[in-house]
PDB file of C-alpha atoms and ligand atoms in Angstrom:
ATOM      1  CA  MET S  15     147.927  92.578  96.007  1.00 95.00           C
ATOM      2  CA  LYS S  16     147.777  88.803  95.581  1.00 97.00           C
ATOM      3  CA  TYR S  17     144.779  86.746  96.631  1.00 98.00           C
ATOM      4  CA  VAL S  18     144.828  83.166  97.866  1.00 98.00           C
ATOM      5  CA  PHE S  19     141.312  82.025  98.595  1.00 98.00           C
ATOM      6  CA  GLY S  20     140.313  78.622  99.969  1.00 98.00           C
ATOM      7  CA  ASN S  21     136.986  77.080  99.004  1.00 98.00           C
ATOM      8  CA  TRP S  22     136.323  74.391 101.603  1.00 98.00           C
ATOM      9  CA  LYS S  23     133.190  73.224  99.740  1.00 98.00           C
ATOM     10  CA  MET S  24     131.139  70.640 101.723  1.00 98.00           C
ATOM     11  CA  ASN S  25     134.072  69.412 103.809  1.00 98.00           C
ATOM     12  CA  LEU S  26     135.319  69.450 107.424  1.00 98.00           C
ATOM     13  CA  SER S  27     133.595  68.924 110.744  1.00 98.00           C
ATOM     14  CA  ARG S  28     132.976  71.939 112.954  1.00 98.00           C
ATOM     15  CA  SER S  29     136.089  71.321 115.032  1.00 98.00           C
ATOM     16  CA  GLU S  30     138.200  70.706 111.920  1.00 98.00           C
ATOM     17  CA  ALA S  31     136.973  73.984 110.421  1.00 98.00           C
ATOM     18  CA  VAL S  32     137.777  75.882 113.615  1.00 98.00           C
ATOM     19  CA  THR S  33     141.221  74.263 113.897  1.00 98.00           C
ATOM     20  CA  LEU S  34     142.042  75.113 110.276  1.00 98.00           C
ATOM     21  CA  ALA S  35     140.910  78.732 110.729  1.00 98.00           C
ATOM     22  CA  GLU S  36     142.993  78.975 113.907  1.00 98.00           C
ATOM     23  CA  ALA S  37     146.073  77.654 112.113  1.00 98.00           C
ATOM     24  CA  LEU S  38     145.692  80.225 109.333  1.00 98.00           C
ATOM     25  CA  SER S  39     145.057  83.043 111.782  1.00 98.00           C
ATOM     26  CA  HIS S  40     148.166  82.113 113.797  1.00 97.00           C
ATOM     27  CA  ALA S  41     150.271  81.904 110.661  1.00 97.00           C
ATOM     28  CA  ALA S  42     149.079  85.321 109.537  1.00 96.00           C
ATOM     29  CA  SER S  43     149.652  86.975 112.911  1.00 95.00           C
ATOM     30  CA  GLY S  44     153.029  85.230 113.174  1.00 95.00           C
ATOM     31  CA  GLY S  45     154.240  86.856 109.965  1.00 93.00           C
ATOM     32  CA  ARG S  46     154.057  83.713 107.813  1.00 92.00           C
ATOM     33  CA  VAL S  47     151.853  85.465 105.257  1.00 94.00           C
ATOM     34  CA  SER S  48     153.125  88.387 103.193  1.00 95.00           C
ATOM     35  CA  ALA S  49     151.342  91.703 103.753  1.00 94.00           C
ATOM     36  CA  GLN S  50     150.888  91.728  99.973  1.00 95.00           C
ATOM     37  CA  THR S  51     148.878  88.514 100.018  1.00 97.00           C
ATOM     38  CA  GLN S  52     145.245  88.446 101.089  1.00 98.00           C
ATOM     39  CA  LEU S  53     144.052  85.114 102.429  1.00 98.00           C
ATOM     40  CA  ALA S  54     140.365  84.266 102.620  1.00 98.00           C
ATOM     41  CA  VAL S  55     138.425  81.094 103.358  1.00 98.00           C
ATOM     42  CA  PHE S  56     134.956  79.972 102.326  1.00 98.00           C
ATOM     43  CA  PRO S  57     133.693  77.489 104.940  1.00 98.00           C
ATOM     44  CA  PRO S  58     130.457  75.504 104.776  1.00 98.00           C
ATOM     45  CA  ILE S  59     127.698  77.932 105.721  1.00 98.00           C
ATOM     46  CA  CYS S  60     126.836  76.190 108.999  1.00 98.00           C
ATOM     47  CA  TRP S  61     130.411  76.702 110.245  1.00 98.00           C
ATOM     48  CA  LEU S  62     130.646  80.314 109.114  1.00 98.00           C
ATOM     49  CA  ASP S  63     129.694  81.717 112.524  1.00 98.00           C
ATOM     50  CA  ALA S  64     132.298  79.600 114.338  1.00 98.00           C
ATOM     51  CA  VAL S  65     134.973  80.465 111.775  1.00 98.00           C
ATOM     52  CA  SER S  66     134.056  84.154 111.906  1.00 98.00           C
ATOM     53  CA  ALA S  67     134.618  84.101 115.683  1.00 98.00           C
ATOM     54  CA  VAL S  68     138.103  82.639 115.169  1.00 98.00           C
ATOM     55  CA  LEU S  69     138.996  85.133 112.446  1.00 98.00           C
ATOM     56  CA  ARG S  70     137.689  88.270 114.168  1.00 96.00           C
ATOM     57  CA  GLY S  71     140.603  90.700 114.242  1.00 95.00           C
ATOM     58  CA  SER S  72     142.703  88.466 111.969  1.00 97.00           C
ATOM     59  CA  SER S  73     143.964  89.550 108.551  1.00 97.00           C
ATOM     60  CA  VAL S  74     142.505  86.315 107.155  1.00 98.00           C
ATOM     61  CA  GLU S  75     139.159  87.162 105.585  1.00 98.00           C
ATOM     62  CA  PHE S  76     136.206  84.893 104.924  1.00 98.00           C
ATOM     63  CA  GLY S  77     133.082  84.613 102.832  1.00 98.00           C
ATOM     64  CA  GLY S  78     130.145  82.534 101.734  1.00 98.00           C
ATOM     65  CA  GLN S  79     130.311  79.837  99.076  1.00 98.00           C
ATOM     66  CA  HIS S  80     126.855  80.750  97.795  1.00 97.00           C
ATOM     67  CA  SER S  81     124.022  83.128  98.633  1.00 98.00           C
ATOM     68  CA  HIS S  82     120.507  83.955  97.524  1.00 98.00           C
ATOM     69  CA  SER S  83     119.591  86.946  95.377  1.00 98.00           C
ATOM     70  CA  SER S  84     117.149  88.292  98.003  1.00 98.00           C
ATOM     71  CA  LEU S  85     118.094  89.648 101.387  1.00 98.00           C
ATOM     72  CA  LYS S  86     115.243  87.789 103.132  1.00 98.00           C
ATOM     73  CA  GLY S  87     112.060  85.904 102.408  1.00 98.00           C
ATOM     74  CA  MET S  88     110.373  82.583 101.810  1.00 98.00           C
ATOM     75  CA  PHE S  89     113.318  80.648 100.409  1.00 98.00           C
ATOM     76  CA  THR S  90     113.618  77.459 102.425  1.00 98.00           C
ATOM     77  CA  GLY S  91     117.155  76.163 102.594  1.00 96.00           C
ATOM     78  CA  GLU S  92     118.765  79.269 101.106  1.00 97.00           C
ATOM     79  CA  THR S  93     121.079  81.767 102.809  1.00 98.00           C
ATOM     80  CA  SER S  94     120.706  85.520 102.583  1.00 98.00           C
ATOM     81  CA  PRO S  95     123.834  87.455 101.624  1.00 98.00           C
ATOM     82  CA  ALA S  96     122.855  89.923 104.369  1.00 98.00           C
ATOM     83  CA  MET S  97     123.152  87.109 106.921  1.00 98.00           C
ATOM     84  CA  ILE S  98     126.593  86.235 105.599  1.00 98.00           C
ATOM     85  CA  ALA S  99     127.591  89.914 105.741  1.00 98.00           C
ATOM     86  CA  GLU S 100     126.257  90.223 109.302  1.00 98.00           C
ATOM     87  CA  LEU S 101     128.844  87.657 110.418  1.00 98.00           C
ATOM     88  CA  GLY S 102     131.583  89.956 109.175  1.00 98.00           C
ATOM     89  CA  ALA S 103     132.179  88.229 105.865  1.00 98.00           C
ATOM     90  CA  LYS S 104     133.683  90.331 103.125  1.00 98.00           C
ATOM     91  CA  TRP S 105     133.317  87.980 100.165  1.00 98.00           C
ATOM     92  CA  CYS S 106     130.928  85.613  98.457  1.00 98.00           C
ATOM     93  CA  LEU S 107     131.648  83.158  95.668  1.00 98.00           C
ATOM     94  CA  VAL S 108     129.244  83.616  92.778  1.00 98.00           C
ATOM     95  CA  GLY S 109     128.649  81.097  90.033  1.00 98.00           C
ATOM     96  CA  HIS S 110     131.100  78.425  91.092  1.00 98.00           C
ATOM     97  CA  SER S 111     130.939  75.715  88.433  1.00 97.00           C
ATOM     98  CA  GLU S 112     129.493  73.251  90.953  1.00 97.00           C
ATOM     99  CA  ARG S 113     126.564  75.667  91.354  1.00 97.00           C
ATOM    100  CA  ARG S 114     126.243  76.268  87.634  1.00 96.00           C
ATOM    101  CA  ARG S 115     126.679  72.668  86.485  1.00 95.00           C
ATOM    102  CA  THR S 116     125.633  70.382  89.345  1.00 95.00           C
ATOM    103  CA  PHE S 117     122.783  72.562  90.598  1.00 96.00           C
ATOM    104  CA  GLY S 118     121.755  73.985  87.251  1.00 96.00           C
ATOM    105  CA  GLU S 119     122.162  77.653  88.112  1.00 97.00           C
ATOM    106  CA  SER S 120     121.580  79.643  84.940  1.00 97.00           C
ATOM    107  CA  VAL S 121     123.657  82.607  83.857  1.00 96.00           C
ATOM    108  CA  LEU S 122     120.800  84.955  84.760  1.00 96.00           C
ATOM    109  CA  GLU S 123     120.233  83.334  88.134  1.00 97.00           C
ATOM    110  CA  THR S 124     123.929  83.659  88.873  1.00 98.00           C
ATOM    111  CA  ALA S 125     123.804  87.341  87.939  1.00 97.00           C
ATOM    112  CA  ALA S 126     120.835  87.833  90.310  1.00 98.00           C
ATOM    113  CA  ARG S 127     122.791  86.155  93.112  1.00 98.00           C
ATOM    114  CA  CYS S 128     125.719  88.419  92.280  1.00 98.00           C
ATOM    115  CA  ALA S 129     123.417  91.460  92.584  1.00 97.00           C
ATOM    116  CA  GLY S 130     122.148  90.136  95.928  1.00 98.00           C
ATOM    117  CA  ALA S 131     125.692  89.804  97.257  1.00 98.00           C
ATOM    118  CA  VAL S 132     126.466  93.343  96.107  1.00 97.00           C
ATOM    119  CA  ASN S 133     123.248  94.652  97.747  1.00 97.00           C
ATOM    120  CA  ALA S 134     124.348  93.077 101.020  1.00 97.00           C
ATOM    121  CA  GLY S 135     127.747  94.769 100.792  1.00 97.00           C
ATOM    122  CA  LEU S 136     129.664  91.588  99.970  1.00 98.00           C
ATOM    123  CA  GLN S 137     132.374  91.573  97.309  1.00 98.00           C
ATOM    124  CA  PRO S 138     131.627  88.886  94.733  1.00 98.00           C
ATOM    125  CA  VAL S 139     134.225  86.442  93.493  1.00 98.00           C
ATOM    126  CA  ILE S 140     132.763  85.752  90.062  1.00 98.00           C
ATOM    127  CA  CYS S 141     133.680  82.229  88.962  1.00 98.00           C
ATOM    128  CA  VAL S 142     133.760  81.421  85.253  1.00 98.00           C
ATOM    129  CA  GLY S 143     135.054  78.456  83.303  1.00 98.00           C
ATOM    130  CA  GLU S 144     134.418  76.127  80.414  1.00 98.00           C
ATOM    131  CA  SER S 145     133.741  72.394  80.420  1.00 97.00           C
ATOM    132  CA  GLY S 146     136.145  69.933  78.818  1.00 97.00           C
ATOM    133  CA  THR S 147     134.014  69.641  75.671  1.00 97.00           C
ATOM    134  CA  GLU S 148     133.658  73.390  75.379  1.00 97.00           C
ATOM    135  CA  GLN S 149     137.413  73.676  75.660  1.00 96.00           C
ATOM    136  CA  THR S 150     138.069  71.006  73.026  1.00 96.00           C
ATOM    137  CA  ASP S 151     135.544  72.625  70.691  1.00 98.00           C
ATOM    138  CA  GLY S 152     137.249  76.005  71.027  1.00 97.00           C
ATOM    139  CA  HIS S 153     134.422  77.742  72.895  1.00 98.00           C
ATOM    140  CA  THR S 154     136.312  78.816  76.014  1.00 98.00           C
ATOM    141  CA  VAL S 155     136.303  82.557  75.345  1.00 97.00           C
ATOM    142  CA  ARG S 156     132.635  82.652  74.367  1.00 98.00           C
ATOM    143  CA  ILE S 157     131.611  80.671  77.455  1.00 98.00           C
ATOM    144  CA  VAL S 158     133.578  82.685  79.996  1.00 98.00           C
ATOM    145  CA  LEU S 159     132.335  85.979  78.554  1.00 98.00           C
ATOM    146  CA  GLU S 160     128.728  84.737  78.500  1.00 98.00           C
ATOM    147  CA  GLN S 161     129.100  83.845  82.181  1.00 98.00           C
ATOM    148  CA  LEU S 162     130.913  87.028  83.130  1.00 98.00           C
ATOM    149  CA  ARG S 163     128.939  89.796  81.411  1.00 97.00           C
ATOM    150  CA  PRO S 164     125.605  89.472  83.270  1.00 97.00           C
ATOM    151  CA  CYS S 165     127.520  89.484  86.569  1.00 97.00           C
ATOM    152  CA  LEU S 166     129.455  92.608  85.603  1.00 97.00           C
ATOM    153  CA  ALA S 167     126.141  94.327  84.883  1.00 95.00           C
ATOM    154  CA  ALA S 168     125.070  93.543  88.457  1.00 93.00           C
ATOM    155  CA  LEU S 169     127.989  95.340  90.118  1.00 94.00           C
ATOM    156  CA  GLY S 170     127.649  98.669  91.912  1.00 87.00           C
ATOM    157  CA  PRO S 171     130.024 101.653  91.721  1.00 87.00           C
ATOM    158  CA  THR S 172     131.788 100.746  94.962  1.00 89.00           C
ATOM    159  CA  THR S 173     131.996  97.005  94.316  1.00 94.00           C
ATOM    160  CA  LYS S 174     135.499  95.561  94.298  1.00 94.00           C
ATOM    161  CA  PRO S 175     134.951  92.125  92.783  1.00 97.00           C
ATOM    162  CA  LEU S 176     137.384  89.449  91.746  1.00 98.00           C
ATOM    163  CA  ILE S 177     137.103  87.015  88.855  1.00 98.00           C
ATOM    164  CA  ALA S 178     138.168  83.388  89.264  1.00 98.00           C
ATOM    165  CA  TYR S 179     138.901  81.579  86.011  1.00 98.00           C
ATOM    166  CA  GLU S 180     138.309  77.903  86.770  1.00 98.00           C
ATOM    167  CA  PRO S 181     138.148  75.450  83.866  1.00 98.00           C
ATOM    168  CA  VAL S 182     135.564  72.881  84.969  1.00 97.00           C
ATOM    169  CA  TRP S 183     137.697  70.021  83.657  1.00 97.00           C
ATOM    170  CA  SER S 184     140.579  71.090  85.880  1.00 97.00           C
ATOM    171  CA  ILE S 185     138.655  71.263  89.166  1.00 97.00           C
ATOM    172  CA  GLY S 186     139.595  68.382  91.439  1.00 96.00           C
ATOM    173  CA  THR S 187     141.157  66.398  88.578  1.00 97.00           C
ATOM    174  CA  GLY S 188     144.852  67.253  88.764  1.00 96.00           C
ATOM    175  CA  ARG S 189     144.676  68.296  85.093  1.00 97.00           C
ATOM    176  CA  LEU S 190     145.838  71.803  84.279  1.00 97.00           C
ATOM    177  CA  PRO S 191     145.638  74.020  81.220  1.00 97.00           C
ATOM    178  CA  THR S 192     148.981  75.147  79.845  1.00 97.00           C
ATOM    179  CA  ASN S 193     150.301  78.445  81.131  1.00 97.00           C
ATOM    180  CA  ASP S 194     149.635  79.933  77.688  1.00 97.00           C
ATOM    181  CA  GLN S 195     146.005  78.823  77.780  1.00 97.00           C
ATOM    182  CA  ILE S 196     145.518  80.403  81.199  1.00 98.00           C
ATOM    183  CA  ALA S 197     147.299  83.569  80.082  1.00 98.00           C
ATOM    184  CA  ASP S 198     145.053  83.842  76.996  1.00 97.00           C
ATOM    185  CA  VAL S 199     141.823  83.547  78.971  1.00 98.00           C
ATOM    186  CA  THR S 200     143.132  85.910  81.634  1.00 98.00           C
ATOM    187  CA  ALA S 201     144.005  88.471  78.951  1.00 98.00           C
ATOM    188  CA  THR S 202     140.465  88.175  77.548  1.00 98.00           C
ATOM    189  CA  LEU S 203     138.980  88.766  80.998  1.00 98.00           C
ATOM    190  CA  HIS S 204     141.226  91.775  81.571  1.00 98.00           C
ATOM    191  CA  ALA S 205     140.301  93.200  78.160  1.00 98.00           C
ATOM    192  CA  GLU S 206     136.614  92.818  79.004  1.00 97.00           C
ATOM    193  CA  THR S 207     136.983  94.664  82.317  1.00 97.00           C
ATOM    194  CA  GLY S 208     139.483  97.323  81.285  1.00 96.00           C
ATOM    195  CA  GLY S 209     142.016  95.633  83.533  1.00 96.00           C
ATOM    196  CA  GLN S 210     140.030  96.827  86.564  1.00 95.00           C
ATOM    197  CA  ILE S 211     139.249  93.439  88.125  1.00 98.00           C
ATOM    198  CA  PRO S 212     141.961  91.089  89.416  1.00 98.00           C
ATOM    199  CA  VAL S 213     141.775  87.596  87.927  1.00 98.00           C
ATOM    200  CA  LEU S 214     142.530  84.462  89.955  1.00 98.00           C
ATOM    201  CA  TYR S 215     143.140  80.992  88.569  1.00 98.00           C
ATOM    202  CA  GLY S 216     141.435  77.953  90.092  1.00 98.00           C
ATOM    203  CA  GLY S 217     141.590  74.250  89.324  1.00 98.00           C
ATOM    204  CA  SER S 218     143.950  71.700  90.870  1.00 98.00           C
ATOM    205  CA  VAL S 219     146.275  74.300  92.397  1.00 98.00           C
ATOM    206  CA  THR S 220     148.746  72.585  94.744  1.00 98.00           C
ATOM    207  CA  PRO S 221     151.951  73.574  96.551  1.00 98.00           C
ATOM    208  CA  ASP S 222     153.828  71.775  93.747  1.00 97.00           C
ATOM    209  CA  ASN S 223     152.412  73.721  90.810  1.00 97.00           C
ATOM    210  CA  ALA S 224     151.704  77.087  92.493  1.00 97.00           C
ATOM    211  CA  ARG S 225     155.130  78.531  91.730  1.00 96.00           C
ATOM    212  CA  GLU S 226     154.792  77.836  88.021  1.00 96.00           C
ATOM    213  CA  LEU S 227     151.190  79.087  87.897  1.00 97.00           C
ATOM    214  CA  ALA S 228     152.152  82.230  89.796  1.00 96.00           C
ATOM    215  CA  ARG S 229     154.437  83.193  86.915  1.00 95.00           C
ATOM    216  CA  ILE S 230     151.548  83.600  84.498  1.00 97.00           C
ATOM    217  CA  LEU S 231     151.119  87.198  83.464  1.00 93.00           C
ATOM    218  CA  GLY S 232     147.828  88.660  84.639  1.00 95.00           C
ATOM    219  CA  VAL S 233     147.112  86.051  87.314  1.00 97.00           C
ATOM    220  CA  SER S 234     146.677  87.773  90.703  1.00 97.00           C
ATOM    221  CA  GLY S 235     146.087  84.719  92.826  1.00 98.00           C
ATOM    222  CA  PHE S 236     144.348  81.396  93.253  1.00 98.00           C
ATOM    223  CA  LEU S 237     141.022  79.941  94.238  1.00 98.00           C
ATOM    224  CA  VAL S 238     142.020  76.676  95.876  1.00 98.00           C
ATOM    225  CA  GLY S 239     139.748  73.729  96.639  1.00 98.00           C
ATOM    226  CA  GLY S 240     141.307  70.464  97.853  1.00 98.00           C
ATOM    227  CA  SER S 241     144.650  71.953  98.889  1.00 98.00           C
ATOM    228  CA  SER S 242     142.933  74.596 101.027  1.00 98.00           C
ATOM    229  CA  LEU S 243     141.765  71.929 103.502  1.00 98.00           C
ATOM    230  CA  ASP S 244     145.302  71.559 104.839  1.00 98.00           C
ATOM    231  CA  ALA S 245     146.816  74.649 106.501  1.00 98.00           C
ATOM    232  CA  ASP S 246     150.394  73.826 105.475  1.00 98.00           C
ATOM    233  CA  LYS S 247     149.500  73.243 101.837  1.00 98.00           C
ATOM    234  CA  PHE S 248     147.398  76.383 101.682  1.00 98.00           C
ATOM    235  CA  LEU S 249     150.120  78.508 103.297  1.00 98.00           C
ATOM    236  CA  LYS S 250     152.756  77.033 100.981  1.00 97.00           C
ATOM    237  CA  ILE S 251     150.647  78.046  97.975  1.00 98.00           C
ATOM    238  CA  ALA S 252     150.340  81.546  99.452  1.00 97.00           C
ATOM    239  CA  ALA S 253     154.110  81.683  99.947  1.00 96.00           C
ATOM    240  CA  GLU S 254     154.749  80.647  96.329  1.00 95.00           C
ATOM    241  CA  ILE S 255     152.683  83.462  94.859  1.00 93.00           C
ATOM    242  CA  SER S 256     153.947  86.048  97.338  1.00 86.00           C
ATOM    243  CA  ASP S 257     157.415  85.805  95.831  1.00 69.00           C
ATOM    244  CA  LYS S 258     156.138  86.859  92.419  1.00 60.00           C
TER     245      LYS S 258
HETATM  246  P1  LIG Q 319     140.397  72.211  93.348  1.00 75.19           P
HETATM  247  O1  LIG Q 319     139.048  73.098  93.365  1.00 75.19           O
HETATM  248  O2  LIG Q 319     141.509  73.107  93.809  1.00 75.19           O
HETATM  249  O3  LIG Q 319     140.118  71.087  94.299  1.00 75.19           O
HETATM  250  O4  LIG Q 319     140.599  71.762  91.950  1.00 75.19           O
HETATM  251  C1  LIG Q 319     139.051  74.435  92.941  1.00 75.19           C
HETATM  252  C2  LIG Q 319     137.681  75.042  93.053  1.00 75.19           C
HETATM  253  O5  LIG Q 319     136.682  74.353  92.808  1.00 75.19           O
HETATM  254  O6  LIG Q 319     137.545  76.230  93.402  1.00 75.19           O
END
């Protein structure tokens, strides 16, 4: 199975989100998406209900971009993973670099949020990735393993997580690691998990580079930011990896 997941981040109006979800749902039901490729979208939380209504009965899945470690309580402004699950979501991103770096989420906090998602029955997409300086200084492997291991410890026996390797310096910049660099990190992640968890690549994936990236051994799909806001671009990326 290949996975092409779209992280809409803090973008799109309500009607734009609904229109995009409708376009993806129509494409999937019209046979434009291979049965071997799982599409999922991660809308802003306030549009999740509207998007879930569009995607009910569709093969396109959806999830939360972020969730709290607890299922309920006095946490103003946070979202319970149980609430996300109640809308029919299957997935939740955990530890996206914008959460880790911009909002200062620690490795342990991320692991707690991962455990919360698992408790709510969501499948976590565990995001890991090094900064530009960490990459230049040769710390990529150490950093991604430090981020990954506490999350792995939070998984349950029936959890079917994914890992998204997203170098921070590649997100939204148009700069990509070499295929060999991606393959090396992917191999490390597979070694750490006994090859049991599919690994996606994320960072500046576009319809133009998806074919080349899809060739990389061990990469089972993409976590797409900017290019997931346009149905045609997102579907083209999905088509490129489906051929592999
Ligand atoms: P990008 O974002 O595709 O816009 O680089 C990827 C991500 O942050 O998941």
